[in-house]
Coordinates of C-alpha atoms in Angstrom, one line a residue:
X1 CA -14.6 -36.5 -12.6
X2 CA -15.7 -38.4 -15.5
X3 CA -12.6 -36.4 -17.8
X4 CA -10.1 -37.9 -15.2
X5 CA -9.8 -41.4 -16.5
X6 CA -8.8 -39.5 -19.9
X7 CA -6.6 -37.6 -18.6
X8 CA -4.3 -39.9 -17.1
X9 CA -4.3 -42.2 -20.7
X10 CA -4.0 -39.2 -22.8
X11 CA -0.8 -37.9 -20.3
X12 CA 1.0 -40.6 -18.6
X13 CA 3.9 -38.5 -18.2
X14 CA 2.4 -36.3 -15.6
X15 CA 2.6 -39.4 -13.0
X16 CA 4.1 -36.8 -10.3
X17 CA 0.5 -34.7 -10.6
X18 CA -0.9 -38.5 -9.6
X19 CA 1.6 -38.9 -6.8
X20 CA 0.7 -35.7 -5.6
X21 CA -3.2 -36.1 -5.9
X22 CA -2.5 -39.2 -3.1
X23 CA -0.5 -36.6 -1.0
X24 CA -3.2 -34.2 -0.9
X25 CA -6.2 -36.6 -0.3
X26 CA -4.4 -38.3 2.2
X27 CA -3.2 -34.7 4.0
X28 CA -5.4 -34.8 6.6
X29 CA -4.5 -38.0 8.0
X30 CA -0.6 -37.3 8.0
X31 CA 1.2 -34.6 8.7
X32 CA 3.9 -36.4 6.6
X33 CA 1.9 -36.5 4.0
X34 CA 1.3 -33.3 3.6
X35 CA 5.0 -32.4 4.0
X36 CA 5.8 -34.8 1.3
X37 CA 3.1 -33.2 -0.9
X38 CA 4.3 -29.9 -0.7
X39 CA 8.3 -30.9 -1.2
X40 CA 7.0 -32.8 -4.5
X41 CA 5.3 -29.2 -5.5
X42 CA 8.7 -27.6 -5.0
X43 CA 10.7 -30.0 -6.7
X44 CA 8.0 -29.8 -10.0
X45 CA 8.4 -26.1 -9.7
X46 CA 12.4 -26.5 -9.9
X47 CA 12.3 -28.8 -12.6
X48 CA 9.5 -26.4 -14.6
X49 CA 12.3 -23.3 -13.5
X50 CA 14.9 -25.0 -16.1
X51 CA 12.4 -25.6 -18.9
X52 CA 11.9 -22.9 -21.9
X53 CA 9.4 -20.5 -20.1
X54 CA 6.2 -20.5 -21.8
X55 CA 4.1 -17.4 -22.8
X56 CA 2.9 -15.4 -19.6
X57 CA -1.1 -16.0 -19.4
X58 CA -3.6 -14.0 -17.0
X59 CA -3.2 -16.8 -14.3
X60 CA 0.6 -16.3 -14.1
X61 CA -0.8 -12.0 -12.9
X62 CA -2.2 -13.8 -9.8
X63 CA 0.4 -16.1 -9.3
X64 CA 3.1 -13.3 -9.4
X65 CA 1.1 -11.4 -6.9
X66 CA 1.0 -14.1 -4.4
X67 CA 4.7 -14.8 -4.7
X68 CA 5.5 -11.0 -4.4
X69 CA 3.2 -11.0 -1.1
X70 CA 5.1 -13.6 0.3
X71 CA 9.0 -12.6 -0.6
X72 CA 7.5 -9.5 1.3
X73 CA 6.1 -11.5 3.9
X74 CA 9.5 -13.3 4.4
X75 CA 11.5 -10.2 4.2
X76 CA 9.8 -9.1 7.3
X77 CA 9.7 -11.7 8.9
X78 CA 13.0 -12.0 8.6
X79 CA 13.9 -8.4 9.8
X80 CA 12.4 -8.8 13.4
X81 CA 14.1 -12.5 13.3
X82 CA 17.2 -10.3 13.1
X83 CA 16.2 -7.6 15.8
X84 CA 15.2 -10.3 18.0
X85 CA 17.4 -13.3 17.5
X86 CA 15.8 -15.9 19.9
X87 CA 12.9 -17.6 18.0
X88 CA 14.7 -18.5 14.4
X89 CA 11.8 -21.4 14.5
X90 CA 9.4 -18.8 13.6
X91 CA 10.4 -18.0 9.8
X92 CA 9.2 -21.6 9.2
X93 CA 5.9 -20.5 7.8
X94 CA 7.4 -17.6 5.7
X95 CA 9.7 -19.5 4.3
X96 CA 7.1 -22.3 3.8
X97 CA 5.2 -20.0 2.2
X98 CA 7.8 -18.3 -0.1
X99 CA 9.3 -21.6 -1.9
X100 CA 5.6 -22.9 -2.6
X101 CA 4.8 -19.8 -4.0
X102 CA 7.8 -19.8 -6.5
X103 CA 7.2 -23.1 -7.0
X104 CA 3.7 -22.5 -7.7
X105 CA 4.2 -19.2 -10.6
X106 CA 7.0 -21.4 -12.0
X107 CA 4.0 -24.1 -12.3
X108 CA 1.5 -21.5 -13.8
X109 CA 3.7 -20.2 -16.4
X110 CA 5.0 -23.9 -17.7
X111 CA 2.4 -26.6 -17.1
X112 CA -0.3 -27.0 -19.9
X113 CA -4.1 -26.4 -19.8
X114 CA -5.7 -25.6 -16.7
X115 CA -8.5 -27.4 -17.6
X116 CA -6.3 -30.6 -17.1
X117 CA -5.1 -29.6 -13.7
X118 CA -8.5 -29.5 -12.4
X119 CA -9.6 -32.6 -13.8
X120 CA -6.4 -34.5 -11.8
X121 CA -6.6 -32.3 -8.5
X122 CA -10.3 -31.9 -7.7
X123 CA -11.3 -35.0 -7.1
X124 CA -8.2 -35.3 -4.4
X125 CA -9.0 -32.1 -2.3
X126 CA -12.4 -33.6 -2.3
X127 CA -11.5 -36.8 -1.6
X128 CA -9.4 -34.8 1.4
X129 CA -12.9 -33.6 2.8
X130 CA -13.7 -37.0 2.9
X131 CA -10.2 -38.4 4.9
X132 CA -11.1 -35.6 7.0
X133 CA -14.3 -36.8 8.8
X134 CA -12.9 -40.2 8.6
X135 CA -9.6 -39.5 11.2
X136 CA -11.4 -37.1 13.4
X137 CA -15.0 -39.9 13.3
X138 CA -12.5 -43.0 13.6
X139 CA -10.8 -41.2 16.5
X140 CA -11.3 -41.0 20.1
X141 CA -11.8 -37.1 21.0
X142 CA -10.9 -34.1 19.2
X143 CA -7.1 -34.3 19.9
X144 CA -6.9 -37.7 17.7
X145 CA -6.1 -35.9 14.6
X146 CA -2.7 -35.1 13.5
X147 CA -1.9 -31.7 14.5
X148 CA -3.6 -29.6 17.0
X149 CA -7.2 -29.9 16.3
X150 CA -7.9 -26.0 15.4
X151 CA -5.3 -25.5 12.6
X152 CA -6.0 -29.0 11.5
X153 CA -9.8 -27.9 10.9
X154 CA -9.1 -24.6 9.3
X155 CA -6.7 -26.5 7.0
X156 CA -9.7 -28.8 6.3
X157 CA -12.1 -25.3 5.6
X158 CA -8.9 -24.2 2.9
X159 CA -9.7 -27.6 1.0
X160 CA -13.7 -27.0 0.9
X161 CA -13.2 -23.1 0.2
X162 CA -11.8 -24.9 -3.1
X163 CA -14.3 -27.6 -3.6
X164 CA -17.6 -26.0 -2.8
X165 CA -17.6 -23.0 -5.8
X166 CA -16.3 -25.7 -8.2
X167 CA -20.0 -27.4 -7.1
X168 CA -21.9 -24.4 -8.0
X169 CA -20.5 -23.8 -11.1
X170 CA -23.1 -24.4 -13.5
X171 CA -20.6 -26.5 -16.4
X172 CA -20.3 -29.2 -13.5
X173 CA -22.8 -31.9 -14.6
X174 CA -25.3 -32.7 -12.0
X175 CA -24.2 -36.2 -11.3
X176 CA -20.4 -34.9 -10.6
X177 CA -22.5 -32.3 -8.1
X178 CA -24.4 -35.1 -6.1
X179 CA -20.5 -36.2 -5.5
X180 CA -18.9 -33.1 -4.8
X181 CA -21.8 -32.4 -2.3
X182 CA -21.2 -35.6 -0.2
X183 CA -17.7 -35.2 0.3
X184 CA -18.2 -31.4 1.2
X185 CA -21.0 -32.3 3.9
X186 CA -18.0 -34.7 4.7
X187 CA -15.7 -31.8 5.1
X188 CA -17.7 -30.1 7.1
X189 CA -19.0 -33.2 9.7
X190 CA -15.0 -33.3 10.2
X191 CA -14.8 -29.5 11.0
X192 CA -18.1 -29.6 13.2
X193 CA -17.2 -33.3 15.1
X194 CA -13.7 -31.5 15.9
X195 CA -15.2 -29.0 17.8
X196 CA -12.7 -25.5 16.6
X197 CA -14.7 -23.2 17.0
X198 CA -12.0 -20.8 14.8
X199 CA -12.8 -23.0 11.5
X200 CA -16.5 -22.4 12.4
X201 CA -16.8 -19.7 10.0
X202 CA -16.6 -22.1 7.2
X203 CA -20.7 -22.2 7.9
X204 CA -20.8 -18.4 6.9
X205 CA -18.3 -18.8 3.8
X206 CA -20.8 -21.6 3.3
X207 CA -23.8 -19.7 3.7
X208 CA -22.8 -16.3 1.6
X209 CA -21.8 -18.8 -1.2
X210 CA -25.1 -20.6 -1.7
X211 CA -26.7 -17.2 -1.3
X212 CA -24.7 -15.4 -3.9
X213 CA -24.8 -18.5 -6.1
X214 CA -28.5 -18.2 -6.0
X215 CA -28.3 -14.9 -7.1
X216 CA -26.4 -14.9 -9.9
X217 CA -28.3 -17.4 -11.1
X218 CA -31.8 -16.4 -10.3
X219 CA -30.8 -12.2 -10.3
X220 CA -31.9 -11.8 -7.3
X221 CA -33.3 -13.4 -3.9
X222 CA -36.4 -12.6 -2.1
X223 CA -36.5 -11.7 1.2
X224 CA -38.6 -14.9 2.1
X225 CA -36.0 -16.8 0.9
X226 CA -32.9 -14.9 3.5
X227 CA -35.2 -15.4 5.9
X228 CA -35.7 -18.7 5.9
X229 CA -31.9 -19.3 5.5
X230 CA -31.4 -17.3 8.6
X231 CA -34.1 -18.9 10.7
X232 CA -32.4 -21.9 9.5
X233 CA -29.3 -21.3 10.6
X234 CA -30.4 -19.6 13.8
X235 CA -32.0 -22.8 14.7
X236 CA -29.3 -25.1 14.2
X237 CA -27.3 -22.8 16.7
X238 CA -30.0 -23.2 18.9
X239 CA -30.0 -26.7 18.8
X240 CA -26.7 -26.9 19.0
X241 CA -26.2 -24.8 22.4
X242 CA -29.6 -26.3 24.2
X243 CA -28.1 -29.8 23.4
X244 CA -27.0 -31.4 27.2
X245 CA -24.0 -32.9 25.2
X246 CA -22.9 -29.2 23.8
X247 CA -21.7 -30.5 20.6
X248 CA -20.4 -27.6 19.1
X249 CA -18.8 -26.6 22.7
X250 CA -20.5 -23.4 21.9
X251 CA -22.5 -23.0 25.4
X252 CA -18.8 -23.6 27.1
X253 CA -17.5 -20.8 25.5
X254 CA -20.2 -18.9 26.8
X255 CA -19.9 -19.9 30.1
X256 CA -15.9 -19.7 30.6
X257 CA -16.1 -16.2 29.1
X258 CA -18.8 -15.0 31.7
X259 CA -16.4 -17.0 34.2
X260 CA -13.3 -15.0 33.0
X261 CA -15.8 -11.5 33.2
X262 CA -17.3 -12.0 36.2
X263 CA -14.9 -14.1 38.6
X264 CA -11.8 -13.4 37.4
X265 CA -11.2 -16.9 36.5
X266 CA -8.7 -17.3 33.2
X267 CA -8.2 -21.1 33.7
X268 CA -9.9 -22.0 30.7
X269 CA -9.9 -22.2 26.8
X270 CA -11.5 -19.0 26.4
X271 CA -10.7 -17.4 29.4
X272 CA -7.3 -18.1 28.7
X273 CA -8.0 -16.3 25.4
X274 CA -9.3 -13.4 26.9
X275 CA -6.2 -12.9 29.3
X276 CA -3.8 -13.0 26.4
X277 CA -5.7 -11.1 24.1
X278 CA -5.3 -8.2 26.9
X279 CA -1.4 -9.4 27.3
X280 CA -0.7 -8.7 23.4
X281 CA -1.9 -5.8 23.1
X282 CA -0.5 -4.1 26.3
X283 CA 2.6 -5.4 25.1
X284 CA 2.1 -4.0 21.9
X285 CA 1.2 -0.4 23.0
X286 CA 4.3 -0.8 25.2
X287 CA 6.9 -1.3 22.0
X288 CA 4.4 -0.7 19.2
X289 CA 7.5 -0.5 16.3
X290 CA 9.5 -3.5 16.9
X291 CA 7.6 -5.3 19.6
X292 CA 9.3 -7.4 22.5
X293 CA 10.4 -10.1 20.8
X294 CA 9.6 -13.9 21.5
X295 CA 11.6 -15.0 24.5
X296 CA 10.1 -11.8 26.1
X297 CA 6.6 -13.3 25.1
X298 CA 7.1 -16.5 26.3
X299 CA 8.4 -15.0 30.0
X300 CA 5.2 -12.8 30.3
X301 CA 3.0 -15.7 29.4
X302 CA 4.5 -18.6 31.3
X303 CA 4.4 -15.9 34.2
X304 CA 1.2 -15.1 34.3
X305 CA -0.2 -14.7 37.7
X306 CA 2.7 -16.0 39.5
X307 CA 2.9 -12.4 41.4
X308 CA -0.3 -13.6 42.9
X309 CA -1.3 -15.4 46.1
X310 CA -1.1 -19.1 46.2
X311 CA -4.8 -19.3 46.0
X312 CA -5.2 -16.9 43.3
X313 CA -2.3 -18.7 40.4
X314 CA -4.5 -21.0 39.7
X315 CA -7.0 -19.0 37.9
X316 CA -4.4 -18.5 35.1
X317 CA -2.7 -21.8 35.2
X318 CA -4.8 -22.2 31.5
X319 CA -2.4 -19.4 30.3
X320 CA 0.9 -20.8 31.7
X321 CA 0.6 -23.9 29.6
X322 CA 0.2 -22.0 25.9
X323 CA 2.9 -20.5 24.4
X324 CA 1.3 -17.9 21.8
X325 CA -1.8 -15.5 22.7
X326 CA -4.0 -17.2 20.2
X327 CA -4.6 -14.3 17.4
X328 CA -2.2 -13.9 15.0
X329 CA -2.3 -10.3 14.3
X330 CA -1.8 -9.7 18.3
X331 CA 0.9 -12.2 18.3
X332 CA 2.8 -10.8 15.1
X333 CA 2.5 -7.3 16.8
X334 CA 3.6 -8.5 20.3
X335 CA 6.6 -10.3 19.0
X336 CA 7.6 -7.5 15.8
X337 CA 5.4 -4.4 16.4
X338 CA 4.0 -3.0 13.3
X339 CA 6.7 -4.9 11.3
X340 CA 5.6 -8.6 12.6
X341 CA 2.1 -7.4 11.9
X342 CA 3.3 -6.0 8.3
X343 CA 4.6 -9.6 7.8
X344 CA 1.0 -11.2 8.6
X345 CA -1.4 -8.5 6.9
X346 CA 0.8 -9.0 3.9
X347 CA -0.3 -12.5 3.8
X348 CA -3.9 -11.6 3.5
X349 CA -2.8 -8.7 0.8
X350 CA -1.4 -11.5 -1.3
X351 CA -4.2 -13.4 -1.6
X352 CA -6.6 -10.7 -2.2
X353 CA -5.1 -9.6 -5.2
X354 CA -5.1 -12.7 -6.6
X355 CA -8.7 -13.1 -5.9
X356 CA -8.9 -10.0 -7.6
X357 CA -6.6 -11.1 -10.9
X358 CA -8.8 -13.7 -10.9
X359 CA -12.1 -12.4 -11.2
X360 CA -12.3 -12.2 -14.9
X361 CA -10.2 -15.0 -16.2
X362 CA -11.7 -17.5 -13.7
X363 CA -14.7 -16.5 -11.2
X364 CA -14.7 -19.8 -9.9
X365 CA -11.5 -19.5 -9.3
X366 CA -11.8 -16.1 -7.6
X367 CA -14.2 -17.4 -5.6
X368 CA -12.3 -20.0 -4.4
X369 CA -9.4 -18.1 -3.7
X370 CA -11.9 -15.2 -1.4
X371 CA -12.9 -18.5 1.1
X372 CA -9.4 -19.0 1.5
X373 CA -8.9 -15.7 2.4
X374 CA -11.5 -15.6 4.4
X375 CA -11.0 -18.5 6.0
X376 CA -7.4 -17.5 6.8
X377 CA -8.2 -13.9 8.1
X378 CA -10.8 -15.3 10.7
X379 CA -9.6 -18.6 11.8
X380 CA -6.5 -16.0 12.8
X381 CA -8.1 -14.0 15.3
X382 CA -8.7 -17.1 17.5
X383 CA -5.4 -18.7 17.2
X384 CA -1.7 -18.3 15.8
X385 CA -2.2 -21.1 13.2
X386 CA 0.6 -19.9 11.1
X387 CA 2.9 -21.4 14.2
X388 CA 2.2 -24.6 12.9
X389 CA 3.8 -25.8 9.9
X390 CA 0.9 -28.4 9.0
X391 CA -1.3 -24.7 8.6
X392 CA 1.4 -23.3 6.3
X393 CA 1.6 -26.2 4.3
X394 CA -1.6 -26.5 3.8
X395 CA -2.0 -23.1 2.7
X396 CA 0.2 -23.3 0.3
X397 CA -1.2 -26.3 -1.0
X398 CA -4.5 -24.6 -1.8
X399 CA -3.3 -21.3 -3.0
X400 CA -0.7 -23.6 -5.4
X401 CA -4.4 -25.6 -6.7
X402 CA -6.2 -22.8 -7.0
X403 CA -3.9 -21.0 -9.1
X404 CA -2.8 -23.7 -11.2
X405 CA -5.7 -24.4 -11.7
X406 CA -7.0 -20.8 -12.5
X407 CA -8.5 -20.4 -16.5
X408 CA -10.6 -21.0 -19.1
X409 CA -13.5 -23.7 -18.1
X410 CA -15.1 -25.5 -20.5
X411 CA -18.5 -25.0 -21.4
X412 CA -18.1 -21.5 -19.7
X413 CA -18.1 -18.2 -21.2
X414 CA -14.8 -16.8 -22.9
X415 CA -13.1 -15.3 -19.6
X416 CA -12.7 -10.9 -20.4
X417 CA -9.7 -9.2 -20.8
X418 CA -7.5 -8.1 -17.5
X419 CA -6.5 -4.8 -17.9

């Protein structure tokens, strides 16, 4: 943080990388916000799209294969938008996706040092962690925030998939890590106090990171040590589900899936789940190519149980009121068969090979970019967070820091050639 101050004397120019440090800090309070944030990223990439291009650099590898991933992404999505002309709405996210990303390799290829990038845009996505647990403490339940609560969390797990390796990494003085650490445990008191149980594998991204971190620097951990981590973790679960308040909502899940087992009963957040799970793929196996489309989808769901008897529809009235069948992959593949679903695993494709472009010019950076992977793979099997456009905004937000931001660190070892 301390190289920020400088940064701003030594570049006033670069006053739009300020205005958009406030947009991303102040995401998570504002969905407007956010949209103005990534709108300003587009622009700078149109401006940067007219300038003399600059000589292509390692980063600008992973930057090409995330824009690649999601032309391909949007040409999919696109093709089942045309088999089944009734949901446009649904390329939002592609398309979201797409001009961020072009945006973003136009960035990569004509804005200077990535050392400078970091030192203007870190201390925002932190500070993000931070506006994070301040809407969702401030508010009155879980549905005070600004989008639906469970893309809203997994966009705050994107922000500390980029913040928490940047921690670890040993040229970070320890006075900058004693603030990076507060505003992560921030981050995550949001996540936990907003009760999505879909972002809660930002604990394990957590976990695997200090481990690993540990390990590179220490060569290895001792079996002692794993298994006090796990008993650790095991026993904030524990206290967590034997809590009478059920903070974590972890024992309800519990009990409306035995409800939804044993009884029949669907009328609930999970059991709802459960019931559309089964729905999606059904449907899938029925038109596994193109799929059914998503006015076909929406008339399954919205009928659900209404061939019953009067005393029986209310057991699934928790599935009439949704309008996806919360997992993305399920919901790709119900609506475009194995194209939809190309569209979506395509996604994850993109940012894996970046991860991987990036693992010897910038591990940190690599890092970073395998949380929000990881983070975007599992948070999807829960819900269809790509249906709202907060999630893909956000995403592209992250993907565009990361790989901006992608390079030579100083006081790091001399990154090794890509072949």
């Amino acid at each position: 943080m301390g190289t920020t101050a400088a940064s701003w004397r030594t570049y006033p120019k670069e006053l739009w990388i300020a205005v958009l440090g406030i947009g991303i800090a102040l995401s998570p309070t504002n969905t407007k916000i956010a949209g103005a944030a990534w709108l300003l990223l587009c622009m700078a990439g149109l401006v940067a799209f007219f300038r003399a291009p600059s000589a292509t650099d390692d980063r600008a590898s992973a930057s090409k294969a995330w824009l690649i991933a999601c032309a391909l992404a949007a040409a999919l999505a696109v093709i089942v938008a045309l088999i089944w002309p009734d949901r446009p709405d649904t390329l939002h996210a592609e398309f979201r996706l797409l001009l961020a990303a072009v945006a973003t390799h136009q960035l990569v290829r004509h804005l200077p040092g990535a050392e400078r990038w970091r030192a203007l845009t870190l201390p925002v996505v932190a500070l993000a962690c931070v506006a994070a647990f301040g809407v969702i403490a401030s508010g009155h339940d879980r549905h005070s925030v600004p989008s639906n609560p469970i893309p809203w969390a997994v966009a705050t797990s994107l922000l500390l998939c980029i913040v928490l390796p940047f921690m670890l990494d040993r040229a970070v003085p320890a006075r900058h890590r004693v603030v990076y650490g507060v505003c992560i445990v921030a981050g995550l008191g949001g996540i936990l106090t907003s009760q999505s149980r879909g972002a809660y594998g930002i604990m394990v991204w957590t976990c695997w990171l200090l481990v690993t971190s540990w390990r590179s620097h220490h060569r290895q951990v001792s079996a002692s040590r794993i298994g006090m981590a796990g008993l650790l973790c095991a026993a904030i679960v524990a206290v967590a589900v034997s809590s009478p308040v059920d903070p974590l909502r972890l024992r309800k899940g519990w009990h409306e899936t035995v409800q939804a087992v044993n009884e029949g009963n669907y009328s609930s957040s999970m059991g709802a789940r459960m019931y559309l799970w089964r729905l999606g793929w059904q449907s899938f196996q029925e038109s596994p190519w193109i799929g059914i489309g998503g006015r076909e989808r929406l008339k399954r769901i919205k009928s659900a149980g209404l061939d019953l008897p009067l005393d029986q529809r209310a057991r699934f009235q928790e599935v009439r009121n949704v309008g996806h069948v919360h997992n993305q992959y399920l919901h790709a593949a119900m609506d475009g068969g194995l194209i939809g679903l190309a569209s979506t695993l395509t996604v994850l494709a993109g940012l894996g090979a970046s991860a991987w472009r990036l693992r010897r010019v910038d591990p940190v950076a690599s890092r970073q970019m395998q949380g929000v992977l990881f983070m975007h793979a599992t948070a999807g099997l829960s819900n269809v967070n790509m249906a709202h456009n907060f999630y893909a905004i956000m995403l592209s937000l992250s993907v565009a820091v990361i790989l901006i931001g992608a390079g030579a660190r100083a006081g790091g070892p001399e990154p090794a050639p890509v072949a």
